[in-house]
XYZ file of C-alpha atoms in Angstrom:
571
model
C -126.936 51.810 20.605
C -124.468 49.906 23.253
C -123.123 52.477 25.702
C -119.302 52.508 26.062
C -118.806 51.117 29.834
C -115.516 49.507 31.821
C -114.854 45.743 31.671
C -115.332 43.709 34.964
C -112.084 43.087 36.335
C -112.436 39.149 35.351
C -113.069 40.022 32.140
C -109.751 42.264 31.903
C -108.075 39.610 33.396
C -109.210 37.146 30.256
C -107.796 39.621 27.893
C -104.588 39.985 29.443
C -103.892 36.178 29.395
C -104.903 36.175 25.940
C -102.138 38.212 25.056
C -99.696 36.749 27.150
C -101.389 32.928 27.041
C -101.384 31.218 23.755
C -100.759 28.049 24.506
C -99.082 25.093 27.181
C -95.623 26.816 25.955
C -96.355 30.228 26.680
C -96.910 29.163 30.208
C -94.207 27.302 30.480
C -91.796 30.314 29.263
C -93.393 32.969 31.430
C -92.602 30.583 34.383
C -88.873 29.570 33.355
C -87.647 32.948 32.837
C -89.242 34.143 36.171
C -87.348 31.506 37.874
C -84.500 32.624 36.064
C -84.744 36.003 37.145
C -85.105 34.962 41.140
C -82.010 33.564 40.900
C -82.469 29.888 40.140
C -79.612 27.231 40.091
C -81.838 24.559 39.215
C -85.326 24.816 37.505
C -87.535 21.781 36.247
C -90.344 21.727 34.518
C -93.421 18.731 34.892
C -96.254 18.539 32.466
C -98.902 16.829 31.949
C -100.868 16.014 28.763
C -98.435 18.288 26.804
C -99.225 20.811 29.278
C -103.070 21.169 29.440
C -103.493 18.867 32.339
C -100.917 19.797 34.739
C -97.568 22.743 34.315
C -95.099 22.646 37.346
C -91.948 24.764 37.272
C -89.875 24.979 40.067
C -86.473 26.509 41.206
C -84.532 27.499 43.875
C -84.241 31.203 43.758
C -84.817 33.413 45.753
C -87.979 32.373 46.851
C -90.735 35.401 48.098
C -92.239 36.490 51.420
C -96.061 36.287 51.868
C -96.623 39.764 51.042
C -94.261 39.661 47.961
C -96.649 36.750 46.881
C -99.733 38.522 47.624
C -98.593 41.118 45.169
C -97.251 38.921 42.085
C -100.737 37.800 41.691
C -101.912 40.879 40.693
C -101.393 42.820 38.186
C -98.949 45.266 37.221
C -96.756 44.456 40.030
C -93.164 43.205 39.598
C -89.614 43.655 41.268
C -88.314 44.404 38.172
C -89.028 47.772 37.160
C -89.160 51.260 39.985
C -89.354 54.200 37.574
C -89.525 55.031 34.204
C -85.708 54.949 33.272
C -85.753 51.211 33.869
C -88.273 50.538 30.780
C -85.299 51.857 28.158
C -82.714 49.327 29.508
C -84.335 45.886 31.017
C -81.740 43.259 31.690
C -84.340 40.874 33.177
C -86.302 38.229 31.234
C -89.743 38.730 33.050
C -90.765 42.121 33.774
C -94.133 43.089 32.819
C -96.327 42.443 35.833
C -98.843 40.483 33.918
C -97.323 36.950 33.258
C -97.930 35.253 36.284
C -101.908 36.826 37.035
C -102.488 36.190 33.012
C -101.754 32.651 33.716
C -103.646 32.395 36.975
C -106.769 33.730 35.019
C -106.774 30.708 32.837
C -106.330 27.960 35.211
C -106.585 26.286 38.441
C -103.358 27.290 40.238
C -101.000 27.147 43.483
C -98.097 29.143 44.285
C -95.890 27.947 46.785
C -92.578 30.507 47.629
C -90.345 30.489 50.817
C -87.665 33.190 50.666
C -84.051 32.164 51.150
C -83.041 32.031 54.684
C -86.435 30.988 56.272
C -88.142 27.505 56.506
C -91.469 28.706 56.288
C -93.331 29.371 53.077
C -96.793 30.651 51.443
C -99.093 28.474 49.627
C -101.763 30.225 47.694
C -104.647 28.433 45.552
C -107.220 29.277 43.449
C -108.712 29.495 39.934
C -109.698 31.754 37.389
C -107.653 34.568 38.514
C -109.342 34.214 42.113
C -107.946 33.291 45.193
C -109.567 30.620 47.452
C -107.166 30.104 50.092
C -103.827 31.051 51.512
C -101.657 28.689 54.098
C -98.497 29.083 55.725
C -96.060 25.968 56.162
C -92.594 24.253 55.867
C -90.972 24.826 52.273
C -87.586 24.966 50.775
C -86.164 27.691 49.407
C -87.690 28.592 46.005
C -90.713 28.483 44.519
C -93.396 26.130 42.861
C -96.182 27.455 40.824
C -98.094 24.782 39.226
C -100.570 25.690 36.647
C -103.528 22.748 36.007
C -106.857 22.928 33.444
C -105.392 25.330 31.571
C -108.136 27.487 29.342
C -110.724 25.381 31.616
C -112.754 28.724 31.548
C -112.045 30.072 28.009
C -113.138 26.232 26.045
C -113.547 28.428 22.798
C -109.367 28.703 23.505
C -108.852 25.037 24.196
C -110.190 24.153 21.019
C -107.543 25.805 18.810
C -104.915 23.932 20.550
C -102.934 21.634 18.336
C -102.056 17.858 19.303
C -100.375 16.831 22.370
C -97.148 15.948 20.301
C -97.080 19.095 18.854
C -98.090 20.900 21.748
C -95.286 19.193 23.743
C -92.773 19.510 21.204
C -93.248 23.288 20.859
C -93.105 23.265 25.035
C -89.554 21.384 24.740
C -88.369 23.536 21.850
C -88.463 26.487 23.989
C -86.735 25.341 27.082
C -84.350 24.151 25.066
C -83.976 27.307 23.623
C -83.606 29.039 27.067
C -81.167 26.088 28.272
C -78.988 27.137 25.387
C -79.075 30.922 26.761
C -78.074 29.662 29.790
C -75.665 27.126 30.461
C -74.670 28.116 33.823
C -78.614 26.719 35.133
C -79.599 23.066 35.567
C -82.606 22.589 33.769
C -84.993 19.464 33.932
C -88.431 18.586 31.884
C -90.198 15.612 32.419
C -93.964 14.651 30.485
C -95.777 12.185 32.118
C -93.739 11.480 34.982
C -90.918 10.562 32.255
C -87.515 12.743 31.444
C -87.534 14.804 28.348
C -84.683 16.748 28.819
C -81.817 16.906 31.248
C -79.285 19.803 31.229
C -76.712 20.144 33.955
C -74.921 23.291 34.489
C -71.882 23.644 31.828
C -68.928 25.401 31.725
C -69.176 25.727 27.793
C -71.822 26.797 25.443
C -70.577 23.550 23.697
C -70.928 21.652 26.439
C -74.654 22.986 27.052
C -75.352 22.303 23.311
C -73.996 18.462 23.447
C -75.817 17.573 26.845
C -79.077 18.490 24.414
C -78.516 17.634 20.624
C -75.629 15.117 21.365
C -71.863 16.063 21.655
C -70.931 14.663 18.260
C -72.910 17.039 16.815
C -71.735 19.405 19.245
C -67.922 18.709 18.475
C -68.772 19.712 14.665
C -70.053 23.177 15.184
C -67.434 26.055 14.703
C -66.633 28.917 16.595
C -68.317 32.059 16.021
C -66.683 35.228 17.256
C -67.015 38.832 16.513
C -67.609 42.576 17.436
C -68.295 45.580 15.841
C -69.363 48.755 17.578
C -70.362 47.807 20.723
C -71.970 44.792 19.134
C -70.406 41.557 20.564
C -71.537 37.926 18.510
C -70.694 34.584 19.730
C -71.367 30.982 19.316
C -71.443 27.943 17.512
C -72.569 27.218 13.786
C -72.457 23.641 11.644
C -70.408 23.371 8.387
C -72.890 24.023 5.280
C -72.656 20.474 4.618
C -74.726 19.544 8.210
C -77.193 21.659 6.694
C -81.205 21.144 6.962
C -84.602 21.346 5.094
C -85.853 23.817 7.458
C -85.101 26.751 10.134
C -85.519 24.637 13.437
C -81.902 24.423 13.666
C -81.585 27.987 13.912
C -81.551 29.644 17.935
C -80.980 33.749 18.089
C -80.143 34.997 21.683
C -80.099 38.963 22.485
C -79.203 39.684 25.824
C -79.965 36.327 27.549
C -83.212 36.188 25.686
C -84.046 33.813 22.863
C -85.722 35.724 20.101
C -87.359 35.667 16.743
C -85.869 38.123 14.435
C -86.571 37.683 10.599
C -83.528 39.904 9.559
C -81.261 38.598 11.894
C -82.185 34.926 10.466
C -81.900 36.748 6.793
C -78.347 38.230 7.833
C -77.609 34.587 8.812
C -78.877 32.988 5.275
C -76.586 35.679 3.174
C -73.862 34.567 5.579
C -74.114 30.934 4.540
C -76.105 31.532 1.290
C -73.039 31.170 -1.001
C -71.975 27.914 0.524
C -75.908 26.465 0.716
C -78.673 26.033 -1.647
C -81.581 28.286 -1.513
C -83.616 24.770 0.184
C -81.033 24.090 2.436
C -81.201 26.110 5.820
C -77.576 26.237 8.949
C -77.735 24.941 12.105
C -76.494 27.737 14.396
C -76.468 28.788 18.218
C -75.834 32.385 18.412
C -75.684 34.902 20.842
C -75.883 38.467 20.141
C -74.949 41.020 22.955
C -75.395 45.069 23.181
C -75.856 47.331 25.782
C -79.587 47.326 27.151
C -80.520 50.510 26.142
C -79.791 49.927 22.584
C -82.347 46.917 22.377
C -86.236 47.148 23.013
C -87.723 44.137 24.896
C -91.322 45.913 25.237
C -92.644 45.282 21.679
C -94.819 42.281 21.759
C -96.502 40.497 25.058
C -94.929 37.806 25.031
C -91.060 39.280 24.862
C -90.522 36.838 22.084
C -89.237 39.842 19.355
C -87.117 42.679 20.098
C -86.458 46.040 18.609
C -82.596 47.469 17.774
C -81.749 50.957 17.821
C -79.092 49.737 15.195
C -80.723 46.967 13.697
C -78.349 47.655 10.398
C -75.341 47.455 12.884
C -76.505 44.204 14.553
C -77.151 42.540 11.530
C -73.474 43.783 10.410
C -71.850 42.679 13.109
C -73.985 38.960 12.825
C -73.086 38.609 9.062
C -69.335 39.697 9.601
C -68.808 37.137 12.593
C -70.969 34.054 10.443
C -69.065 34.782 7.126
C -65.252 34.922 9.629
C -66.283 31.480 10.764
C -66.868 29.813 8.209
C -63.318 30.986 6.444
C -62.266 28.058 8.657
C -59.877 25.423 7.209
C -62.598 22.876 9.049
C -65.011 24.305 6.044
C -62.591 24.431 3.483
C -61.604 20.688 4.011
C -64.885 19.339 4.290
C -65.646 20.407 0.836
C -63.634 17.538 -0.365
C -65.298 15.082 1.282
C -69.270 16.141 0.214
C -70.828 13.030 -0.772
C -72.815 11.871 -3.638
C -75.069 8.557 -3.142
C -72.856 7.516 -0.394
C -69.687 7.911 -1.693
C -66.719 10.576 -1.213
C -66.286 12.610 -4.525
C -62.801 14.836 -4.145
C -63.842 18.560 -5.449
C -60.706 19.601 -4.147
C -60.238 22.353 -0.952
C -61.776 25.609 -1.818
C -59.432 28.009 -2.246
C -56.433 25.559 -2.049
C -55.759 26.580 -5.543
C -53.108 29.281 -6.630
C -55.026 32.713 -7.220
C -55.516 33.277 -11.275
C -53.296 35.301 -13.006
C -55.408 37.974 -14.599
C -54.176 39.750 -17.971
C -54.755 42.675 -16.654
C -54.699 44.035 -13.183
C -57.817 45.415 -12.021
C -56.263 48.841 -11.456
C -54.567 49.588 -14.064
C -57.372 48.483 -16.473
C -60.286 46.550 -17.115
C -59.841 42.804 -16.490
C -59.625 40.169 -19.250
C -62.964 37.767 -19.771
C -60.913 35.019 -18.650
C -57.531 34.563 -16.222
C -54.686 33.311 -17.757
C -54.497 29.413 -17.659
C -54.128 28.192 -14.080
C -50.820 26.751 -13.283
C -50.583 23.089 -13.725
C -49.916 22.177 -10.298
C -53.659 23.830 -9.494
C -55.430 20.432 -10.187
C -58.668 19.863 -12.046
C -61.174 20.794 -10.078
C -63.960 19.994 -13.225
C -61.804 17.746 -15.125
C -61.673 17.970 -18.822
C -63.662 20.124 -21.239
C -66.057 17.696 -23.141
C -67.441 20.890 -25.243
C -71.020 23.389 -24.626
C -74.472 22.504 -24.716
C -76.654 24.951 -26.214
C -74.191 27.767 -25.898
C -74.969 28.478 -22.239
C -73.405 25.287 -20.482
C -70.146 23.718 -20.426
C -69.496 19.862 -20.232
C -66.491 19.039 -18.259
C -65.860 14.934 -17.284
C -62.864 13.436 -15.245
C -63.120 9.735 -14.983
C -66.005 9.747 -12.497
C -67.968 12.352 -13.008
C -69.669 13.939 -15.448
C -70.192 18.181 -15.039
C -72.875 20.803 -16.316
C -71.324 24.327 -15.459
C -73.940 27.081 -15.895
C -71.377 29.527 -17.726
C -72.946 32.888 -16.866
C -73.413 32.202 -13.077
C -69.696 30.379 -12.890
C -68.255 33.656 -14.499
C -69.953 35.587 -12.112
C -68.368 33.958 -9.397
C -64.815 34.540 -10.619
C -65.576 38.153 -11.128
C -67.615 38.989 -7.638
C -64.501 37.275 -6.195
C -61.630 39.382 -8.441
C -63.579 42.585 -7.544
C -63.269 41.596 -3.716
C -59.392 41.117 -4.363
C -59.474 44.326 -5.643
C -61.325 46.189 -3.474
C -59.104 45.635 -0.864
C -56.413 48.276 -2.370
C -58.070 50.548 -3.969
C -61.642 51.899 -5.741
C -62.552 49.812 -8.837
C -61.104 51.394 -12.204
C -64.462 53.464 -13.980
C -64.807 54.432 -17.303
C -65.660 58.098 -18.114
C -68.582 58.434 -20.104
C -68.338 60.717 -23.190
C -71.744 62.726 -22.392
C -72.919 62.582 -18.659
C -76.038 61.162 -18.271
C -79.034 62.901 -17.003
C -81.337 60.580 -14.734
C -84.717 61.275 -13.580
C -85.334 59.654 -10.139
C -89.136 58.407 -8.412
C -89.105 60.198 -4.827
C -86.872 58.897 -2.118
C -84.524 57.286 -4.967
C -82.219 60.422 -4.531
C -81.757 60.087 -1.040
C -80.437 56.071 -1.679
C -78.433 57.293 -3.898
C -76.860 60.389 -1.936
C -76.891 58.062 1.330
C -74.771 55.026 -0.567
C -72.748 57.243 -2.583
C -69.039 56.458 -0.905
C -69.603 52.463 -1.780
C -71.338 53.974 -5.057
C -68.377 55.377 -5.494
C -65.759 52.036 -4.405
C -67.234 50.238 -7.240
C -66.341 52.545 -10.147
C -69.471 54.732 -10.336
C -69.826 58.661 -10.449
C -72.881 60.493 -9.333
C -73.451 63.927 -9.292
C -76.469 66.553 -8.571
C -78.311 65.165 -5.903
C -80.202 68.863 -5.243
C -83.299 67.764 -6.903
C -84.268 64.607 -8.620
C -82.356 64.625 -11.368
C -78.713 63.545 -11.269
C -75.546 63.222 -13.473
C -74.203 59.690 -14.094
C -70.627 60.454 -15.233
C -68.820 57.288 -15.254
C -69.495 53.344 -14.691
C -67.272 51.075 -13.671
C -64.906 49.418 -16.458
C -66.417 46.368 -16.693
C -69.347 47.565 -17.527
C -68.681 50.875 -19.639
C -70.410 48.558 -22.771
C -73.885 48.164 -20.655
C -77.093 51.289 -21.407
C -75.946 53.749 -18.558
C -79.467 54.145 -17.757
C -80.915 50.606 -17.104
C -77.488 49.818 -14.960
C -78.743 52.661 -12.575
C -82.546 51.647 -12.263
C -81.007 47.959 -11.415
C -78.465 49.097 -9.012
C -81.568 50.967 -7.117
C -83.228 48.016 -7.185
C -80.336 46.651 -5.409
C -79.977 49.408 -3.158
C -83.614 49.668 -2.251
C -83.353 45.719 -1.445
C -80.892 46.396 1.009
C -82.542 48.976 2.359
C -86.175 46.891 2.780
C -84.643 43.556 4.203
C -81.538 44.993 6.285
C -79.737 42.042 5.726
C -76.456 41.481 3.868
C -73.841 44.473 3.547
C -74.806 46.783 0.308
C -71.186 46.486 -0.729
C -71.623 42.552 -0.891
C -75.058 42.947 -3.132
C -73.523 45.770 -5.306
C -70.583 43.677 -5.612
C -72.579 40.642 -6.997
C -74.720 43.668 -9.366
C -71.378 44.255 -10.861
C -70.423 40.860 -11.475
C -73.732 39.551 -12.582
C -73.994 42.631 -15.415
C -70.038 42.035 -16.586
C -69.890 38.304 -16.343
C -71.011 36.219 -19.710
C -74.406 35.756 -20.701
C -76.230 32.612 -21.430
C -76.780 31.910 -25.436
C -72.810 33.121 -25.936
C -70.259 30.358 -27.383
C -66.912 30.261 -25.966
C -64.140 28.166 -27.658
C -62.889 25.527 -26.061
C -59.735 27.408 -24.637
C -61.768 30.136 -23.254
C -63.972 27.492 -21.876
C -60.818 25.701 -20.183
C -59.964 29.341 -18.524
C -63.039 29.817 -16.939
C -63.103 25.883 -15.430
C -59.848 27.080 -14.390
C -60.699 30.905 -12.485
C -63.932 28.764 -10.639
C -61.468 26.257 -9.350
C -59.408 28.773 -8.144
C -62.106 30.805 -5.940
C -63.350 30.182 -2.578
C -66.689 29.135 -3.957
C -66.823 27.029 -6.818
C -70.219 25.749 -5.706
C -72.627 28.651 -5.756
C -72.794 32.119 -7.516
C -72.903 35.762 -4.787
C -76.235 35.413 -5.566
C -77.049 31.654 -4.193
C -77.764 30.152 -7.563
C -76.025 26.790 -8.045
C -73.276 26.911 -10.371
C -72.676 23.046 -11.148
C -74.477 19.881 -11.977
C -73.060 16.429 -11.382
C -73.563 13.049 -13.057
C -71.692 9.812 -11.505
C -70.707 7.651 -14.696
C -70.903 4.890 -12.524
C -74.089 5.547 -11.901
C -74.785 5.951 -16.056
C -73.081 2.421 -16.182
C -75.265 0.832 -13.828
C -78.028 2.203 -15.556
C -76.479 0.889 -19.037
C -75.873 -2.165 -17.395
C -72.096 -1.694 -17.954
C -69.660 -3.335 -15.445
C -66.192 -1.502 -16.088
């Protein structure tokens, strides 16, 4: 049987870079944000090969004596931590103490550092962790650390590599990503001997993001700000129609620190998710900043995901701020100009539209199917009612265009927006039920319940009982006083437990859209044609005639010139 015995110090050292180490870009960020934290005004970055041949970074900072560099090649040393205290609120980007020996472990390197206010600097070499030589001489302020061969003594490690254009595109992803954090820094990456990317210092975070994606681009993105508890959110996010395939576009700061959250990126998709389809992903530049010791840096090696105390508050305050910017009249106009094969197609302004008149206010009673028809000055949005198609969708045409409006998700639009309107003044009307009903509960579905019971109680619902698990459903909200009392309750869990798994958009948004989605018309029901008319007319009149609260699509378009070319028709 193998005895249990300690690991040779190089062997140690191999582990620790393989948790800090993956690949060319994990070098590369270790080395940025420790120039960052000395101070830097200007930091550049050379590689080689993608990386695996040669990584320089240098800056400007504040440069270290020859002690200082003695010690930052060991490990568990660092200027950034003195007692315990420090651990529950970092504000710097490096701080472990095992970055900069990880990397030496792995490679052939040099460190070169002369501290500000002297002309004489240390230059330390070596590989695999160990040093072979140490020289004093004439330096500039700042420090070099170049990092060549890298996983030259791990090859098991070099193999899983990927290509040098992927390699190198991750590499330039990430700077990019820390150039966006800060915009008061110069940064500079070359490949080859040839510039990748420039970024001078910039007064604006627009500014930063148009040196780097291009400032038309930049000039599109709208302003993004917000707060809510402590929890300030900033930045810059693209109309839904600059949209894209994937989540590339997408760059999360906390604190100075680009991150990977997945429910902060979720909190962002519910933000947009009305105005995009489910394939369709924002292009946003955020920045989200708390107090220190309400965030927890310390949870992976590499610093690349954090931890909230709050994360329900920080996704709040995300989703408010997203949702507030894109209320912009920027937004609203563009959705008349959304093309279709390359031409304009005028769907009117969202929300340009008077508000419906509803037959009956939504306190005083329940609401009617249908608003009253829209005033005449409103303006087609669907043109004319052609008739339904197989009792589920509606066939509108104006002299252009040809529509399929899904009726069920299009009336659930119009009602998840009336039922916002009328939240605002008061709690949704609820209908009494004539016997309370008695609901058995799995474990933990009480304490949803008890925990969400003042929005429970917004939309129209009454729950009492909560002492075991069993509880008393005594009224529903009007709109849905015809639905089995007992199924709306096991799908409004499922709603609430949801929202309680992905921490992501506000439970008063997805109850909101339960409410709507159970009252609004189902598919398989025929409508006459007036009734039909009405509802073209409520979806023109909302905010967002394009998608239901859910993210479904709501209409389907046909270009009749198209259907002529295809014909072979020339009028």
């Amino acid at each position: 049987m193998t005895r249990i015995r300690r690991l040779p110090d190089h062997l140690v050292n191999k582990i620790a870079a393989g948790e800090v180490v993956e690949r060319p870009a994990s070098v590369v960020k270790e080395l940025v944000e420790n120039a960052i934290d000395a101070e830097g005004a200007t930091i550049t970055v050379d590689l080689k090969d993608a990386g695996r041949q040669l990584i320089r970074v240098s800056d400007d900072g504040t440069g270290m004596t020859p002690d200082e560099v003695d010690l930052a090649l060991t490990r568990h040393a660092t200027s950034k931590l003195a007692v315990d205290s420090d651990l529950e609120a970092i504000a710097t980007l490096g701080f472990r103490g095992e970055a900069l020996p990880a990397i030496c472990a792995v490679t052939r390197f040099s460190v070169l550092s002369c501290e500000r206010g002297s002309d004489t600097g240390t230059l330390v070499r070596g590989e695999g962790g160990a040093i072979a030589e140490k020289l004093l001489l004439a330096a500039s302020p700042g420090t070099i650390v170049e990092a060549q061969d890298l996983f030259f003594n791990t090859p098991a490690r070099l193999k899983f590599l990927k290509s040098a254009q992927a390699e190198l595109a991750q590499a330039q992803r990430l700077v990019q990503a820390i150039a966006l954090a800060h915009p008061e820094i110069h940064f500079r990456v070359t490949h080859n001997g040839k510039p990748v990317l420039s970024a001078p210092r910039a007064g604006t975070l627009r500014d930063r993001l148009g040196a780097i994606v291009g400032f038309e681009q930049a000039s599109k993105m709208l302003e993004v700000h917000g707060s809510l508890s402590g929890v300030t959110v900033s930045g810059l996010i693209a109309p839904p129609q600059l949209s894209r395939g994937n989540r590339d576009a997408i760059t999360l700061i906390v604190n100075g620190r680009p991150v990977r959250d997945t429910l902060l990126t979720q909190a962002l998709l519910d933000a947009y998710r009305p105005l995009l389809a489910r394939d369709q992903f924002p292009v946003a530049l955020l920045r989200i900043d708390l107090p220190s010791r309400e965030v927890d840096v310390n949870v992976h090696p590499t610093k690349a995901w954090v931890r909230f105390r709050a994360p329900r508050l920080v996704q709040e305050a995300l989703f408010t701020a997203v949702q507030a910017a894109l209320r912009s009249p920027r937004v609203v106009q563009s959705q008349q100009g959304l093309s279709v094969e390359g031409r304009s197609a005028d769907w009117g302004s969202a929300g340009a539209t008077s508000p419906p008149m509803e037959t009956a206010g939504p306190t005083t009673g329940q609401p009617g199917l249908f608003a009253e028809a829209p005033a005449a000055f409103a303006g087609p949005r669907f043109g004319t009612v052609v008739g339904q198609l197989q009792d589920t969708f509606i066939v509108a045409a104006s002299e252009e265009e040809v529509f399929f409006i899904d009726q069920h998700v299009a009336h659930e639009r119009v009602l998840f927006e009336r039922l916002q309107r009328a939240l605002r003044g008061s709690p949704l009307p609820s209908q009494e039920l004539l016997f309370a009903q008695p609901l058995e509960l799995a474990p933990g579905q009480v304490e949803l319940i008890e925990e969400w019971a003042p929005v429970l109680v917004e939309l129209g619902f009454a729950l009492e009982g909560f002492g075991g698990s069993t509880v008393l459903l005594r009224a529903v909200p009007s709109l849905l006083k015809g639905a089995e009392p007992r199924r709306l309750i096991e799908g409004l869990l499922d709603e609430v437990s949801a929202s309680r798994r992905d921490e992501t958009a506000p439970l008063l948004h997805r109850a909101l859209a339960f409410v709507a989605c159970r009252a609004a018309i189902k598919a398989h029901a025929p409508l006459q044609r007036e009734e039909m008319g009405r509802l073209l007319g409520d979806l023109s009149a909302t905010e967002t005639p394009y998608f239901c609260p859910h993210g479904r699509p709501i209409v389907s378009r046909l270009s009749l010139r198209e259907i002529k070319r295809e014909l072979g028709r020339t009028w």
